[in-house]
XYZ file of C-alpha atoms in Angstrom:
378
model
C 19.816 30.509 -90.316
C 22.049 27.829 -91.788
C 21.274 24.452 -91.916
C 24.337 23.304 -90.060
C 23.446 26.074 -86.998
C 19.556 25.096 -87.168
C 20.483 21.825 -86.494
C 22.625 22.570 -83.943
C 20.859 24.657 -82.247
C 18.454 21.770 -82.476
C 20.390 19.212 -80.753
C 21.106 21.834 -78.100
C 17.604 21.996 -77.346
C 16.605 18.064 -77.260
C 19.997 17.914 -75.198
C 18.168 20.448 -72.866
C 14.939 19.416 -73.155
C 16.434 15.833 -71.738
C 18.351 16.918 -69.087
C 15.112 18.772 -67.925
C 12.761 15.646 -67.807
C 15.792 14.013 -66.549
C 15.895 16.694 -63.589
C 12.218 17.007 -63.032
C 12.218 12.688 -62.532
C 15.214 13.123 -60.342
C 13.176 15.590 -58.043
C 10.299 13.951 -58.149
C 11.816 10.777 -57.410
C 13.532 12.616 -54.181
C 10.115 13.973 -53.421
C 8.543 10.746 -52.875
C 11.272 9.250 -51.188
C 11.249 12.228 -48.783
C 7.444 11.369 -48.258
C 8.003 7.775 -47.829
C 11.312 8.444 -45.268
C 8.694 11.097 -43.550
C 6.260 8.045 -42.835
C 8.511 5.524 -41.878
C 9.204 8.496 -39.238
C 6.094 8.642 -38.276
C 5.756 5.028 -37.973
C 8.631 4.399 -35.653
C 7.606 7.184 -33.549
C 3.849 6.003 -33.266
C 5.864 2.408 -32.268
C 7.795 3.561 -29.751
C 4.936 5.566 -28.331
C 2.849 2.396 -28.015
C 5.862 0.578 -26.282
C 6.882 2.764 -24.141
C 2.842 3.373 -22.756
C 3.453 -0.622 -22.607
C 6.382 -1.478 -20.241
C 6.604 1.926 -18.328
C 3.051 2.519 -17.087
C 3.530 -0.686 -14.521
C 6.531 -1.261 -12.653
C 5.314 -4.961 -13.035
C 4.867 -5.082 -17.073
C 2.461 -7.483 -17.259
C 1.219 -7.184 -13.781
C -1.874 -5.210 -13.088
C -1.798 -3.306 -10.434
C -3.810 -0.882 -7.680
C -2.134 2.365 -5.704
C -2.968 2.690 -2.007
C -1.337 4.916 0.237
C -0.484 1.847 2.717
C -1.143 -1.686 2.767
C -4.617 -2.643 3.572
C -6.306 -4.848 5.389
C -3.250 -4.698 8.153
C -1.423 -7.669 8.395
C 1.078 -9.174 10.428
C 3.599 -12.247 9.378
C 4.517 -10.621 6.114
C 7.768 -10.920 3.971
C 9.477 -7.581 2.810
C 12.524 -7.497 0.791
C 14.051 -5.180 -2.454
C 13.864 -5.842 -6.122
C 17.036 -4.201 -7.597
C 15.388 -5.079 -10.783
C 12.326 -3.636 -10.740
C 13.731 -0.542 -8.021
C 10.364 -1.428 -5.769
C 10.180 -2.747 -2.279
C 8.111 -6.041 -2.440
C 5.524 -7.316 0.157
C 4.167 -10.772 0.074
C 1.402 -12.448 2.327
C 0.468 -12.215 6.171
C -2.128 -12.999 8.428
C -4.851 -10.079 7.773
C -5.911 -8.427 11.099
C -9.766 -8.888 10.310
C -12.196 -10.891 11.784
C -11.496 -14.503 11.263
C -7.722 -13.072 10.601
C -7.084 -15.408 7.343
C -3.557 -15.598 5.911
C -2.999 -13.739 2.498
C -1.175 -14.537 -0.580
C -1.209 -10.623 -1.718
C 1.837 -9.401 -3.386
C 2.516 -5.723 -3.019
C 5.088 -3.099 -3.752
C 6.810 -0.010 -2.268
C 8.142 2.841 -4.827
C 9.596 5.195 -1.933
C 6.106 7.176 -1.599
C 2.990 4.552 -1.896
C 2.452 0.741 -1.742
C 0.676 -0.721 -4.930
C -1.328 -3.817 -5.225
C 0.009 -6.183 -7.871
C -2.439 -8.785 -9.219
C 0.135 -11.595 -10.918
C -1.136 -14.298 -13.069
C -0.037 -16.941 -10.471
C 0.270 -16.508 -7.041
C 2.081 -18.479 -4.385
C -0.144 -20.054 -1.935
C -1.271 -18.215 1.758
C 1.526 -19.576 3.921
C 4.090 -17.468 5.909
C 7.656 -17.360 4.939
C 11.072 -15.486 4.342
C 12.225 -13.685 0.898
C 15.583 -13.335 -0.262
C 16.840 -11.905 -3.549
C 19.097 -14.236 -5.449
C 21.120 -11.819 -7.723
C 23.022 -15.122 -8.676
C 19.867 -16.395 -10.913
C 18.095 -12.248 -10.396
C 15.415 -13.397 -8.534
C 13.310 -13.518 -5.680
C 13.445 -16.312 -3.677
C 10.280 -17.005 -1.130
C 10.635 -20.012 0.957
C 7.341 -20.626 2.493
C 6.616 -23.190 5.568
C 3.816 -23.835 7.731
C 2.354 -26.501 9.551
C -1.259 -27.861 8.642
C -3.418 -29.797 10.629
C -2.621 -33.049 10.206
C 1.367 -32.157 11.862
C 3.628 -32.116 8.488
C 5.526 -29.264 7.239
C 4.309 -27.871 4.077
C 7.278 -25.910 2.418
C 7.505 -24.743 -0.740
C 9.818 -22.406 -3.081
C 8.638 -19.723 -5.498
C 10.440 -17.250 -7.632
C 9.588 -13.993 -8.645
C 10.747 -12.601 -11.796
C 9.082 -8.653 -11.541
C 6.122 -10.107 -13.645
C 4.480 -13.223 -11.746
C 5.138 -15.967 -9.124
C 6.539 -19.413 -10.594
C 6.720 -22.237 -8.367
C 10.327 -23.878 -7.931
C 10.657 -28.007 -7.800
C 14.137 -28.820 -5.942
C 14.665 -32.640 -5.539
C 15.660 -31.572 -1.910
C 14.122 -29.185 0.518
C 14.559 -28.655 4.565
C 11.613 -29.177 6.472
C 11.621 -26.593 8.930
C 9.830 -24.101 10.102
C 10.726 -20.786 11.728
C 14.401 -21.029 9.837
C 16.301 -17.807 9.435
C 17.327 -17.222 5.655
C 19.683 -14.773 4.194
C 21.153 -14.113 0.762
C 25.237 -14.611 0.702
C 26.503 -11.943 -1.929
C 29.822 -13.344 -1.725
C 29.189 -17.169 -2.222
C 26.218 -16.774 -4.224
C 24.039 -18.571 -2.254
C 20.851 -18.589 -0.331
C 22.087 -19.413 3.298
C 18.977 -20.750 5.301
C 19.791 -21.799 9.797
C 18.037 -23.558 12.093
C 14.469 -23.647 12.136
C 12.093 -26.560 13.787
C 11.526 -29.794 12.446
C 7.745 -30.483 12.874
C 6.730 -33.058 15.492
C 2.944 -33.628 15.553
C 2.020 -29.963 17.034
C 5.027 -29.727 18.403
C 8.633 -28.825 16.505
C 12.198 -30.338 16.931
C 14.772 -26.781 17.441
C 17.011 -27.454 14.923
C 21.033 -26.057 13.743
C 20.943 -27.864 10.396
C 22.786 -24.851 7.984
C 21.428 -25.274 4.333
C 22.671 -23.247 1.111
C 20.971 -23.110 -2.011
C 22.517 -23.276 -5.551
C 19.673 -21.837 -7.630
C 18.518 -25.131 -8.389
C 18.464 -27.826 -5.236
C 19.458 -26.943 -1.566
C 22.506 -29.065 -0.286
C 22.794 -29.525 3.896
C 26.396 -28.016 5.303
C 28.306 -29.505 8.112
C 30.461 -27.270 10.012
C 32.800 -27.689 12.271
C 31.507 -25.337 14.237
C 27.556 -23.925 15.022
C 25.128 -22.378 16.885
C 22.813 -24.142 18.925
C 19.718 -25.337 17.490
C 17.096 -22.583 17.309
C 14.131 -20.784 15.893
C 13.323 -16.903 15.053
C 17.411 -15.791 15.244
C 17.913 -12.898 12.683
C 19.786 -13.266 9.578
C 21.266 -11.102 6.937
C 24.548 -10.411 4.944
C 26.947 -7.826 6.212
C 28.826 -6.646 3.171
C 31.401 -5.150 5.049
C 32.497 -8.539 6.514
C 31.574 -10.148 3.438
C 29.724 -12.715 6.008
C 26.377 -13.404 7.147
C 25.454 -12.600 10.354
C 23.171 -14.587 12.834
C 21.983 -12.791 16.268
C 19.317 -13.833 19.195
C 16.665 -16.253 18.778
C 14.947 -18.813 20.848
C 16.956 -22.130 22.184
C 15.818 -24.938 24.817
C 17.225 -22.699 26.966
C 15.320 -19.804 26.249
C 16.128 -16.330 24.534
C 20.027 -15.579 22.887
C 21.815 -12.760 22.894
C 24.123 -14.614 20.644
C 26.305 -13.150 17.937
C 27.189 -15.890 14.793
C 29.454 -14.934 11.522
C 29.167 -17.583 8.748
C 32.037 -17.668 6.240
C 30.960 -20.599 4.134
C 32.863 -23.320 5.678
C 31.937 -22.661 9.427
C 30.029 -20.551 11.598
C 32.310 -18.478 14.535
C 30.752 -16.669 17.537
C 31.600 -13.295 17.868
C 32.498 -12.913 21.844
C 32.743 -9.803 23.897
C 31.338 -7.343 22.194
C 28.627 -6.057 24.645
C 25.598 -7.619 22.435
C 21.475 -5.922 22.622
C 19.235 -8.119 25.105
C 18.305 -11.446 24.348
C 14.647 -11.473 22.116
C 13.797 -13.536 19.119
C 12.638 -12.213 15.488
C 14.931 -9.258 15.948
C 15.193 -7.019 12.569
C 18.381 -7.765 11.157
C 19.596 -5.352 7.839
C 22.487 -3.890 6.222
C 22.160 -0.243 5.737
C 24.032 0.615 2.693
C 24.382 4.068 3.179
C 26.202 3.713 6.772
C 28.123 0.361 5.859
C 27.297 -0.988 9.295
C 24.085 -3.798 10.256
C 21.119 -2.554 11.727
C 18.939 -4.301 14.694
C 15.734 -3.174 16.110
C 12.509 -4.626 17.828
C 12.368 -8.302 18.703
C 9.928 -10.464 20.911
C 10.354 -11.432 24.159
C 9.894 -15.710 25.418
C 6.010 -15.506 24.916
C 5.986 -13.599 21.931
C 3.470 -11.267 22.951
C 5.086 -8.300 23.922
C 7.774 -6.396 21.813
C 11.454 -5.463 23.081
C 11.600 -1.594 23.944
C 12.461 0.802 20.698
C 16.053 0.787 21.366
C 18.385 0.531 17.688
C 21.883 -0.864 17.491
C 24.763 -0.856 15.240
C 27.151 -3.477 14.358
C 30.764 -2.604 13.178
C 34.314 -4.108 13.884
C 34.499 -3.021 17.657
C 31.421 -4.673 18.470
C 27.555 -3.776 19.069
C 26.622 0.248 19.994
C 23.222 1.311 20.996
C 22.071 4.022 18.701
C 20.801 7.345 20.918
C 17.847 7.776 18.148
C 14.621 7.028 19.550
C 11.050 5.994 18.294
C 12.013 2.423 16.361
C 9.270 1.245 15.185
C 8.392 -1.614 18.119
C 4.982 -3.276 17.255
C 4.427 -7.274 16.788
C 5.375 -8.807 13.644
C 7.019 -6.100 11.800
C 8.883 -6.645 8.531
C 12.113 -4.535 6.800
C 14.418 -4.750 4.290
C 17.251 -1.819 2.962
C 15.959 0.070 -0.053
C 18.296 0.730 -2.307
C 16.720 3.288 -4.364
C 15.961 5.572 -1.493
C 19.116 4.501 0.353
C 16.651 3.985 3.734
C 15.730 0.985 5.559
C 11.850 0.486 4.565
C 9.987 -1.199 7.407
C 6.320 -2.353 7.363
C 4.123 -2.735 11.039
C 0.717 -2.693 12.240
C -0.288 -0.156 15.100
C -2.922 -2.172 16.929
C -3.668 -6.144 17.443
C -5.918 -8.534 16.696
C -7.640 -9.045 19.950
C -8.811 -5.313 19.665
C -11.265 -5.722 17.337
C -13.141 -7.267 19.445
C -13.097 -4.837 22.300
C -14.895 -2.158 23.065
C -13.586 1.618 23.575
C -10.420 0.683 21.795
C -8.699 1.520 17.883
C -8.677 -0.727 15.142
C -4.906 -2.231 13.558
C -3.518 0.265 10.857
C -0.564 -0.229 8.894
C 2.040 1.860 8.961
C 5.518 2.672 7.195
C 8.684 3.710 8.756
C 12.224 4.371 7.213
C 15.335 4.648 8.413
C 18.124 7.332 6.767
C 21.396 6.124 9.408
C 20.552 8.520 11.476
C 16.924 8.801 12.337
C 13.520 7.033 12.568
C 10.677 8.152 10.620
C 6.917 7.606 10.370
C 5.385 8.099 6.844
């Protein structure tokens, strides 16, 4: 072999011999960047894993909660309405229906087949009141009232943001008790009606019609209202795109009474062959049918409920539904759920005064739901 072609056979090997080492690097170098892409894999799954077990095991997040098939003790006086947030049915206080029957400040929730026990970090305290949700500021609203021993109202606002209670501090609040509260989806307000203005032991009917902004209320002053009263049903027909008042109690006893509110005025809806007269009537939209929903009701005393009849509200006026079996028992609570497309109503089978007598059953809670066509017992 030459010396020119040993040499250049030379140079063709180092050349080799480099691009080699230069190939081996470049594969080794995609090796461990393989390796290290494989783990920051791993990583993000193992993440996601850990969130996901975080914020999907509770329908409250932070919230601990309990699962009972229904609400228990029983109690009567509750608050039921539906987080579209959280897609649960919320329950808050009551008067348990146990000896000594103390008022609760429980919060609990409805999925569409069991009621859990939510334990927040702060809890409102055990008065009876009405919840609203606000999907202006996408919150609950509870407005609680009550009158304590020495004869003054003691009202107070709370929010509820799917996690815990937070208390709300308006500069101005009504003093009523007994007022009929509704969310108005087309004003985005809280409309709150009538009510009693404590006197002593006694309580001043009242007509006073009070919106809330999401941050004070503000007192309205139609032209036109109904009579002062206490325990008239309200809710927001979204058909109309009004809220709707019916029944209640005056100083001249029950109402049969029919009341649209547009947000300027309140007009009486005449001749349209209303249900009897009673007083905490069930009041909801049902979604699903596009029409209101009333059921149940007290009578003067309060002590016995109206007979299980259901009506309908649409355009032409009130129609008596020919379903039977409403639920009809004292105190009961409802709201439309929107995730199940049914009305959701909570009731106690049974009174108070029973457990003290002999030979007869206990209080039990129970659940009903209505589909628009038909009442059913869960």
């Amino acid at each position: 072999m030459s010396g020119v072609s040993y040499r250049t056979e030379l140079a063709r090997f180092c050349l080799w011999h480099t691009n080699m080492r230069a190939k081996l690097a470049s594969g080794r170098s995609r090796l461990l960047t393989g390796f290290a892409l494989l783990l920051v894999i791993l990583l993000v799954l193992a993440w996601i894993g850990l969130t996901h077990q975080f914020y999907f095991t509770s329908p409250t997040k932070s919230a601990s909660a309990s699962t009972l098939a229904q609400v228990e003790p029983p109690r009567i006086g509750s608050s039921l309405v539906y987080d579209p947030l959280q897609h649960v049915v919320l329950l808050f206080g009551g008067t348990l229906l146990v000896s000594g029957g103390a008022q609760s400040n429980e919060t609990w929730t409805w999925n569409g087949q069991s009621w859990q026990q939510l334990h927040p970090a702060s809890s409102p305290p055990a008065l009876q009141g009405n919840m609203v949700y606000d999907a202006a500021s996408q919150q609950i609203i509870l407005f609680l009232n009550q009158v304590p021993s020495e004869g003054n109202v003691a009202n107070e606002m709370w929010s509820w943001n799917g996690r815990t209670w937070q208390q709300l501090r308006p500069t101005l609040m009504p003093e009523v008790i007994g007022a009929s509260m509704a969310y108005d989806a087309a004003r985005g307000q809280v409309l709150l009606f009538g009510g009693a203005a404590a006197n002593g032991h006694a309580g001043t009917l009242s007509n006073a019609t009070w919106t809330w902004n999401g941050s004070n209320w503000q007192q309205q002053h139609p032209s036109a209202s109904p009579s002062a009263r206490t325990g008239a049903s309200l809710t927001y027909d979204d058909a109309r795109q009004q809220s709707v008042l019916f029944g209640g109690i005056t100083a001249d006893g029950l109402s049969s009474e029919t009341w649209t509110w547009n947000g300027l005025t309140w007009q009486q809806l005449l001749n349209i062959q209303p249900p009897s007269s009673r007083q905490h009537a069930l009041l909801i939209y049902d979604s699903a049918t596009h029409q209101l929903l009333l059921f149940g009701g007290l009578n003067p005393a309060g002590t016995q409920p109206v007979a299980g009849d259901t009506w309908t509200l649409r355009d032409n006026g009130w129609s008596k539904v020919s379903a039977t079996g409403a639920p009809a028992e004292l105190y009961s609570s409802a709201t439309y759920d929107d995730a199940t497309r049914t009305v959701v109503v909570y009731t106690v089978k049974g009174s108070l005064d029973k457990l003290t007598q002999a030979n007869s059953f206990a209080p039990t809670s129970q659940t009903w739901t209505w589909n628009g066509t038909s009442w059913k017992l869960l």
